[in-house]
Tab-separated table of C-alpha atoms in Angstrom:
chain	number	residue	atom	x	y	z
A	1	MET	CA	0.089	-0.071	0.131
A	2	ILE	CA	1.193	3.008	-0.988
A	3	GLY	CA	1.946	5.859	2.282
A	4	ALA	CA	1.297	9.448	2.263
A	5	GLU	CA	4.244	10.475	1.403
A	6	ASP	CA	4.877	8.264	-1.405
A	7	ARG	CA	1.057	9.612	-2.859
A	8	ALA	CA	2.692	13.445	-2.067
A	9	ARG	CA	5.815	12.367	-4.117
A	10	ARG	CA	4.090	10.845	-7.112
A	11	THR	CA	1.766	13.677	-6.761
A	12	LEU	CA	4.405	15.994	-7.686
A	13	THR	CA	6.194	14.570	-10.722
A	14	GLU	CA	2.846	14.086	-12.312
A	15	ALA	CA	1.434	17.789	-11.424
A	16	PRO	CA	1.545	20.032	-14.547
A	17	ALA	CA	3.948	22.501	-14.777
A	18	ASP	CA	2.239	25.082	-13.384
A	19	LEU	CA	0.151	23.511	-10.374
A	20	LEU	CA	3.218	21.754	-8.724
A	21	VAL	CA	2.522	23.649	-5.166
A	22	ASP	CA	-1.909	23.202	-5.870
A	23	ARG	CA	-1.291	19.642	-6.594
A	24	LEU	CA	1.111	19.256	-3.381
A	25	ALA	CA	-1.635	21.694	-1.375
A	26	ALA	CA	-4.665	19.037	-2.420
A	27	GLU	CA	-2.118	16.202	-0.936
A	28	LEU	CA	-0.932	17.830	2.134
A	29	GLU	CA	-4.701	18.406	3.506
A	30	ARG	CA	-6.098	15.042	2.042
A	31	SER	CA	-2.943	12.648	4.149
A	32	TYR	CA	-1.630	15.732	6.998
A	33	GLY	CA	-4.384	17.745	7.607
A	34	ILE	CA	-2.908	20.533	6.478
A	35	THR	CA	-4.994	23.336	4.767
A	36	ASP	CA	-2.764	26.222	4.540
A	37	VAL	CA	-0.094	25.608	2.289
A	38	GLU	CA	2.329	28.435	1.093
A	39	LEU	CA	5.711	28.534	-1.559
A	40	PHE	CA	8.219	31.679	-0.617
A	41	GLN	CA	10.816	32.335	-2.904
A	42	VAL	CA	13.966	34.249	-2.423
A	43	ASP	CA	14.181	36.685	-4.894
A	44	TYR	CA	17.496	37.741	-7.244
A	45	ARG	CA	18.660	39.847	-4.662
A	46	LEU	CA	18.689	37.090	-1.433
A	47	SER	CA	16.833	39.655	0.328
A	48	GLY	CA	13.282	38.378	0.036
A	49	LEU	CA	10.919	36.279	0.846
A	50	LEU	CA	8.284	36.011	-1.600
A	51	PRO	CA	4.563	34.291	-1.764
A	52	LEU	CA	3.793	32.943	-5.011
A	53	THR	CA	-0.022	33.709	-4.597
A	54	GLU	CA	-1.024	36.846	-3.345
A	55	GLY	CA	-0.036	38.262	-0.185
A	56	GLU	CA	3.606	40.263	1.878
A	57	ALA	CA	7.004	39.662	1.528
A	58	LEU	CA	9.173	38.453	4.523
A	59	THR	CA	11.695	40.555	4.300
A	60	GLY	CA	12.541	40.497	8.555
A	61	ALA	CA	15.916	38.331	9.374
A	62	GLY	CA	14.365	37.342	12.931
A	63	HIS	CA	10.399	35.749	10.796
A	64	PRO	CA	10.458	31.937	11.574
A	65	ALA	CA	10.789	31.477	7.628
A	66	TRP	CA	14.384	33.468	7.285
A	67	ARG	CA	15.731	30.874	10.106
A	68	CYS	CA	14.666	27.577	8.538
A	69	PHE	CA	15.798	29.767	4.796
A	70	ASP	CA	19.243	29.847	6.789
A	71	HIS	CA	19.659	27.419	8.759
A	72	GLN	CA	18.052	24.674	6.530
A	73	GLU	CA	16.232	22.839	8.899
A	74	PRO	CA	11.923	22.992	9.391
A	75	VAL	CA	11.018	26.018	11.840
A	76	LEU	CA	7.939	25.845	14.368
A	77	ALA	CA	6.003	28.214	15.202
A	78	GLY	CA	3.046	27.170	17.017
A	79	ARG	CA	1.040	24.965	14.899
A	80	VAL	CA	2.750	26.943	11.649
A	81	GLY	CA	5.596	24.860	10.043
A	82	TYR	CA	8.667	26.558	7.444
A	83	VAL	CA	10.034	23.471	5.719
A	84	PRO	CA	13.019	24.550	3.226
A	85	VAL	CA	12.531	23.924	-0.246
A	86	SER	CA	16.088	23.124	-1.528
A	87	MET	CA	17.895	20.278	-4.052
A	88	ARG	CA	21.199	19.694	-3.876
A	89	GLY	CA	22.594	23.134	-2.114
A	90	GLU	CA	20.817	25.153	-4.596
A	91	ARG	CA	18.176	27.434	-1.653
A	92	ARG	CA	15.328	27.691	-4.048
A	93	GLY	CA	12.734	29.046	-0.066
A	94	VAL	CA	10.368	27.880	2.052
A	95	LEU	CA	7.055	26.197	2.116
A	96	ARG	CA	4.368	27.464	4.774
A	97	LEU	CA	2.160	24.718	6.760
A	98	ALA	CA	-0.206	24.670	8.558
A	99	PRO	CA	-1.649	23.199	11.095
A	100	VAL	CA	1.010	21.113	11.548
A	101	SER	CA	2.433	18.987	14.507
A	102	ASP	CA	5.608	18.749	16.227
A	103	ASP	CA	6.020	14.928	15.850
A	104	ARG	CA	9.532	14.585	14.541
A	105	ALA	CA	8.310	11.714	11.744
A	106	VAL	CA	5.581	13.959	9.976
A	107	LEU	CA	8.372	16.750	9.741
A	108	ASP	CA	11.233	14.230	8.235
A	109	GLU	CA	8.617	13.681	5.731
A	110	LEU	CA	7.272	17.185	5.044
A	111	LEU	CA	11.067	18.194	5.159
A	112	GLY	CA	11.100	15.137	1.980
A	113	LEU	CA	8.322	16.774	0.437
A	114	ALA	CA	9.582	19.929	0.612
A	115	THR	CA	13.001	18.770	-1.187
A	116	ALA	CA	10.921	17.197	-4.332
A	117	LEU	CA	9.244	19.816	-4.258
A	118	GLY	CA	12.570	22.241	-5.102
A	119	HIS	CA	14.027	19.640	-7.860
A	120	GLU	CA	10.134	19.085	-9.443
A	121	LEU	CA	10.676	22.869	-9.100
A	122	VAL	CA	14.299	23.300	-11.350
A	123	ALA	CA	12.805	20.308	-13.498
A	124	VAL	CA	9.262	22.312	-15.114
A	125	ASN	CA	11.642	25.835	-14.860
A	126	ASP	CA	12.058	25.752	-18.420
A	127	GLY	CA	8.213	24.997	-19.500
A	128	THR	CA	6.576	28.259	-16.864
A	129	ASP	CA	7.776	31.364	-16.107
A	130	VAL	CA	5.139	31.281	-13.257
A	131	TYR	CA	7.592	30.650	-10.571
A	132	ARG	CA	10.531	32.866	-12.079
A	133	ILE	CA	7.522	36.076	-11.898
A	134	ALA	CA	6.869	35.629	-8.511
A	135	ARG	CA	10.482	35.390	-7.200
A	136	ARG	CA	11.440	38.646	-8.909
A	137	SER	CA	10.456	41.998	-6.258
A	138	ARG	CA	10.516	44.683	-9.834
A	139	ARG	CA	11.280	44.170	-13.643
A	140	LEU	CA	14.651	43.067	-14.400
A	141	THR	CA	16.326	44.999	-16.989
A	142	LEU	CA	16.560	42.737	-20.285
A	143	ALA	CA	20.369	43.006	-19.545
A	144	ALA	CA	19.822	40.956	-16.273
A	145	GLU	CA	17.533	38.482	-17.503
A	146	MET	CA	20.019	37.536	-20.283
A	147	GLN	CA	22.429	37.220	-17.370
A	148	TRP	CA	20.543	35.419	-14.655
A	149	GLU	CA	19.307	32.867	-17.525
A	150	LEU	CA	23.333	31.979	-17.807
A	151	LEU	CA	23.753	30.816	-14.673
A	152	PRO	CA	23.905	27.052	-13.170
A	153	GLY	CA	22.661	28.124	-10.106
A	154	ARG	CA	23.459	30.089	-6.846
A	155	SER	CA	24.695	27.624	-4.828
A	156	ARG	CA	26.040	23.818	-4.772
A	157	ILE	CA	27.051	21.361	-2.257
A	158	ARG	CA	28.767	18.288	-2.577
A	159	PRO	CA	30.594	16.308	0.943
A	160	SER	CA	33.705	17.550	-0.271
A	161	PHE	CA	32.767	21.569	-1.314
A	162	SER	CA	30.709	24.036	-0.580
A	163	LEU	CA	30.022	26.721	-3.256
A	164	ALA	CA	27.794	29.696	-4.036
A	165	GLY	CA	28.078	33.203	-6.126
A	166	GLN	CA	25.683	36.481	-5.922
A	167	LEU	CA	25.593	38.930	-9.071
A	168	GLU	CA	24.436	42.554	-7.896
A	169	PRO	CA	23.055	44.857	-8.607
A	170	ALA	CA	20.572	41.694	-9.296
A	171	TYR	CA	17.948	42.871	-11.123
A	172	ALA	CA	20.289	45.456	-13.271
A	173	VAL	CA	23.443	43.566	-13.826
A	174	ARG	CA	25.083	43.541	-17.065
A	175	GLY	CA	28.344	42.031	-17.799
A	176	ASP	CA	29.541	40.198	-14.662
A	177	SER	CA	28.479	36.672	-14.283
A	178	PHE	CA	29.997	32.679	-13.106
A	179	ASP	CA	29.481	29.618	-14.038
A	180	TRP	CA	30.513	26.005	-12.290
A	181	SER	CA	30.107	22.293	-12.787
A	182	ASP	CA	31.500	18.885	-11.544
A	183	ASP	CA	32.074	15.285	-12.272
A	184	GLY	CA	32.434	13.963	-8.727
A	185	SER	CA	36.658	14.238	-9.673
A	186	ARG	CA	36.790	17.588	-10.671
A	187	LEU	CA	35.253	21.219	-10.060
A	188	TRP	CA	35.621	23.874	-12.822
A	189	LEU	CA	34.768	27.027	-11.525
A	190	SER	CA	34.510	30.920	-13.763
A	191	THR	CA	33.559	34.207	-13.393
A	192	ILE	CA	33.124	36.655	-16.915
A	193	ASN	CA	33.390	40.024	-16.715
A	194	GLY	CA	32.317	41.262	-20.054
A	195	MET	CA	33.469	44.901	-21.360
A	196	GLY	CA	30.554	47.609	-21.872
A	197	GLU	CA	27.529	48.387	-20.796
A	198	GLY	CA	23.763	46.961	-20.761
A	199	VAL	CA	22.890	44.342	-23.513
A	200	THR	CA	25.975	44.772	-25.502
A	201	ALA	CA	27.830	43.413	-21.963
A	202	SER	CA	25.459	40.496	-21.425
A	203	ALA	CA	25.229	39.111	-25.102
A	204	LEU	CA	29.038	39.423	-24.603
A	205	THR	CA	29.412	37.941	-21.770
A	206	ALA	CA	26.592	34.574	-22.777
A	207	LEU	CA	28.519	34.089	-25.570
A	208	ALA	CA	32.645	33.844	-23.588
A	209	THR	CA	29.885	31.573	-21.347
A	210	HIS	CA	29.147	29.364	-24.126
A	211	ALA	CA	32.932	28.626	-25.704
A	212	LEU	CA	34.329	27.652	-22.423
A	213	ARG	CA	31.372	25.798	-21.736
A	214	ASN	CA	31.871	23.858	-25.532
A	215	ALA	CA	35.774	24.056	-24.747
A	216	ARG	CA	35.185	21.859	-21.200
A	217	ARG	CA	33.179	19.937	-22.283
A	218	SER	CA	35.657	18.567	-25.565
A	219	GLY	CA	37.801	17.783	-22.370
A	220	ILE	CA	40.720	19.538	-22.465
A	221	GLY	CA	42.968	21.439	-20.208
A	222	LEU	CA	42.542	24.574	-18.776
A	223	ALA	CA	45.107	26.588	-21.028
A	224	ASP	CA	43.755	25.347	-24.045
A	225	GLN	CA	39.987	25.777	-22.932
A	226	ALA	CA	40.817	29.367	-22.259
A	227	ALA	CA	42.314	29.788	-26.046
A	228	LEU	CA	39.870	27.838	-27.446
A	229	ALA	CA	37.225	30.856	-26.455
A	230	ASP	CA	39.736	33.620	-26.902
A	231	GLN	CA	40.189	32.442	-30.325
A	232	ALA	CA	35.992	32.613	-30.368
A	233	LEU	CA	35.532	35.678	-29.493
A	234	TYR	CA	38.376	37.666	-31.125
A	235	ALA	CA	36.942	35.989	-34.772
A	236	LEU	CA	33.394	37.713	-34.255
A	237	HIS	CA	35.074	40.900	-32.660
A	238	ARG	CA	38.506	41.349	-33.880
A	239	GLY	CA	39.204	42.099	-30.484
A	240	GLU	CA	36.988	45.430	-30.494
A	241	GLN	CA	35.531	43.038	-27.592
A	242	HIS	CA	37.455	41.314	-24.793
A	243	VAL	CA	35.988	39.745	-21.791
A	244	SER	CA	38.168	39.199	-18.475
A	245	VAL	CA	37.855	35.484	-16.905
A	246	LEU	CA	38.885	33.803	-14.230
A	247	LEU	CA	39.444	29.808	-14.842
A	248	LEU	CA	39.076	27.585	-11.959
A	249	GLU	CA	40.127	23.336	-11.595
A	250	LEU	CA	40.202	21.673	-8.224
A	251	ASP	CA	40.940	18.437	-8.061
A	252	LEU	CA	38.633	17.002	-5.597
A	253	ALA	CA	40.621	13.951	-4.433
A	254	GLY	CA	43.261	16.109	-2.825
A	255	GLY	CA	42.658	19.855	-3.876
A	256	ALA	CA	45.273	20.506	-5.984
A	257	MET	CA	44.117	23.626	-7.533
A	258	THR	CA	44.621	25.301	-11.617
A	259	VAL	CA	44.477	28.199	-12.533
A	260	VAL	CA	44.344	30.768	-15.233
A	261	ASP	CA	44.128	34.381	-14.656
A	262	ALA	CA	43.186	36.083	-18.372
A	263	GLY	CA	42.572	39.588	-16.744
A	264	SER	CA	39.857	38.727	-13.810
A	265	PRO	CA	39.133	39.828	-10.833
A	266	ARG	CA	41.166	39.073	-7.385
A	267	LEU	CA	41.036	35.866	-5.752
A	268	VAL	CA	41.567	35.963	-2.417
A	269	LEU	CA	41.923	32.981	0.938
A	270	LEU	CA	40.763	32.722	4.091
A	271	ARG	CA	42.829	30.056	5.878
A	272	ASP	CA	42.439	29.623	9.547
A	273	GLY	CA	40.842	33.036	9.583
A	274	GLU	CA	43.888	35.614	7.966
A	275	VAL	CA	43.100	36.580	4.712
A	276	VAL	CA	45.734	36.376	2.021
A	277	GLU	CA	45.179	37.218	-1.545
A	278	GLN	CA	46.705	34.314	-4.430
A	279	PRO	CA	48.883	36.547	-6.153
A	280	LEU	CA	47.888	35.162	-9.817
A	281	GLU	CA	49.900	35.610	-13.171
A	282	ALA	CA	48.108	38.431	-15.371
A	283	GLN	CA	47.131	37.307	-18.772
A	284	PHE	CA	44.813	38.961	-21.663
A	285	PRO	CA	41.415	38.784	-21.422
A	286	LEU	CA	39.643	36.769	-23.924
A	287	GLY	CA	39.351	37.880	-27.208
A	288	MET	CA	41.837	41.225	-27.130
A	289	PHE	CA	44.231	39.389	-29.317
A	290	ASP	CA	44.428	36.680	-31.977
A	291	GLY	CA	46.036	33.468	-30.737
A	292	THR	CA	47.284	34.038	-27.251
A	293	ASP	CA	48.350	31.521	-24.926
A	294	TYR	CA	47.495	31.021	-21.947
A	295	ARG	CA	49.308	29.437	-19.633
A	296	GLU	CA	48.007	27.734	-15.718
A	297	GLN	CA	49.165	28.063	-12.499
A	298	HIS	CA	49.181	25.667	-9.963
A	299	PHE	CA	48.563	25.215	-5.852
A	300	THR	CA	46.861	23.469	-3.179
A	301	LEU	CA	44.115	24.501	-0.919
A	302	HIS	CA	43.887	23.043	2.557
A	303	ARG	CA	41.079	21.568	4.742
A	304	GLY	CA	38.833	24.115	6.233
A	305	ASP	CA	40.486	26.268	3.092
A	306	ARG	CA	37.718	29.369	1.849
A	307	LEU	CA	38.076	30.862	-0.759
A	308	PHE	CA	36.427	34.084	-2.568
A	309	VAL	CA	36.345	35.346	-6.597
A	310	LEU	CA	35.603	39.175	-5.994
A	311	SER	CA	35.436	41.851	-9.016
A	312	ASP	CA	36.616	45.175	-9.310
A	313	GLY	CA	32.839	45.937	-8.681
A	314	VAL	CA	32.883	45.208	-4.514
A	315	LEU	CA	36.826	46.964	-3.646
A	316	ASP	CA	35.640	49.836	-6.364
A	317	ALA	CA	31.909	50.598	-4.542
A	318	THR	CA	31.962	53.873	-3.057
A	319	GLY	CA	29.951	55.568	-0.167
A	320	ARG	CA	29.859	58.957	0.921
A	321	ASP	CA	32.680	59.418	-1.465
A	322	VAL	CA	35.118	57.197	0.211
A	323	ARG	CA	35.768	53.906	-1.691
A	324	TYR	CA	35.195	50.343	0.082
A	325	GLY	CA	38.666	49.116	-0.280
A	326	GLU	CA	40.871	46.546	1.057
A	327	THR	CA	40.981	47.510	4.646
A	328	ALA	CA	37.213	46.843	4.476
A	329	LEU	CA	37.019	44.094	2.657
A	330	ASP	CA	39.566	42.109	4.634
A	331	ARG	CA	38.049	42.694	8.017
A	332	PHE	CA	34.536	41.656	6.383
A	333	LEU	CA	35.861	38.590	4.912
A	334	ARG	CA	37.626	37.154	8.170
A	335	ARG	CA	33.814	37.800	10.124
A	336	THR	CA	32.318	35.148	7.779
A	337	GLY	CA	34.826	31.987	8.503
A	338	PRO	CA	31.360	30.666	10.453
A	339	LEU	CA	29.193	30.952	7.495
A	340	GLU	CA	28.103	28.832	4.966
A	341	PRO	CA	29.114	30.262	1.177
A	342	LEU	CA	25.294	31.378	0.320
A	343	ASP	CA	25.478	33.587	3.457
A	344	ALA	CA	28.379	34.592	3.108
A	345	VAL	CA	27.959	36.011	0.119
A	346	ARG	CA	24.746	37.348	1.079
A	347	SER	CA	26.067	39.594	4.005
A	348	LEU	CA	29.258	40.689	2.632
A	349	LEU	CA	26.982	41.759	-0.998
A	350	GLY	CA	24.533	43.172	1.852
A	351	ASP	CA	26.590	44.906	4.091
A	352	LEU	CA	28.111	46.808	0.221
A	353	ARG	CA	24.582	48.522	-0.069
A	354	ALA	CA	24.785	49.464	3.554
A	355	PHE	CA	28.050	51.416	2.791
A	356	VAL	CA	26.641	52.448	-0.699
A	357	ALA	CA	23.141	52.849	0.763
A	358	GLY	CA	21.693	52.346	-1.611
A	359	ASP	CA	22.054	48.789	-5.146
A	360	LEU	CA	25.202	48.968	-6.469
A	361	ILE	CA	26.532	50.779	-9.295
A	362	ASP	CA	29.187	48.593	-10.813
A	363	ASP	CA	28.655	45.562	-11.311
A	364	ALA	CA	30.115	43.040	-8.505
A	365	VAL	CA	30.162	39.390	-8.473
A	366	VAL	CA	31.261	37.491	-5.553
A	367	VAL	CA	31.733	33.342	-5.568
A	368	CYS	CA	32.810	31.831	-2.284
A	369	LEU	CA	34.096	28.312	-2.831
A	370	ASP	CA	34.887	26.236	0.592
A	371	TRP	CA	37.065	23.019	0.463
A	372	MET	CA	36.331	21.016	3.092
A	373	GLY	CA	39.117	17.901	1.538
A	374	PRO	CA	38.602	14.380	-0.077
A	375	GLN	CA	35.527	12.744	1.305
A	376	GLN	CA	35.497	8.518	0.329
């Protein structure tokens, strides 16, 4: 006989793309007596939890929904339960449910269903705009729409690493982006900054992203990946437009890191509570010259190391005619040690927005990588 949790999972997999939450809600009422179901998705800025249906956005850090999102565990507030909606480390939002008992077995089943919902949200994303529209607090610019569609996600967790990234200004970002992929043996990470403004910068970054993915999927080394993408950009723009890129490849068996710096942002290492800028060999941006040869650098991460990749928009952020600068950045990065990578990224960008008293003017990308060491 099929149990309540299995029935609800089947309901999710069989539901029309736009009715995932409606069909799940009906099954939760039937099987668990839950009559109030709402999905809150985190917005593009990571600053609000927005309801799928009509209602108020949740922005207060002390709200039970935010505690659930931050700690990635169920939170009860009386008979109202909040359950994280996540998949493979990608935090989508929070499911609000009522009435909910404090029975641990029931909470575990609801947590499993929220995870299943997270997977289904990703699976149907290309077939409906319902969930994309609901997680924006205001209109995205065309350039930002293009940028967000390029991303692999905002966070990723495996036993050996944890990874997160964010773009700012979230609703008007132009040329800054990031990309990643892993196959269980290696992790590839790139940060990209296309020159120019608006759609021009986004289109250039899109071309670079796809060129790098194409090169990576051919199975060649990091330097050759950069060279192939460089050729693709130069062939189209003849050096009039170029892209600054940082390419990294991490061997998950031992922590060996390979890097190609093509006019990239900064790479900062947080080790044992100390902030050290990782020296990089500066090379030409992709597409600047014909036939550039790129060289790889190598270093090794230690278990517990944290890497930050930071674009110029972070250091150059200006408030009250004062730059954010190296000192403030180093001090803040040291304080992120106890935080998960997504929370560290969100905190840093929140500090920057507070510093400039609003949205950032220049594009900024922040990526945070924790290396936990090889896992059996």
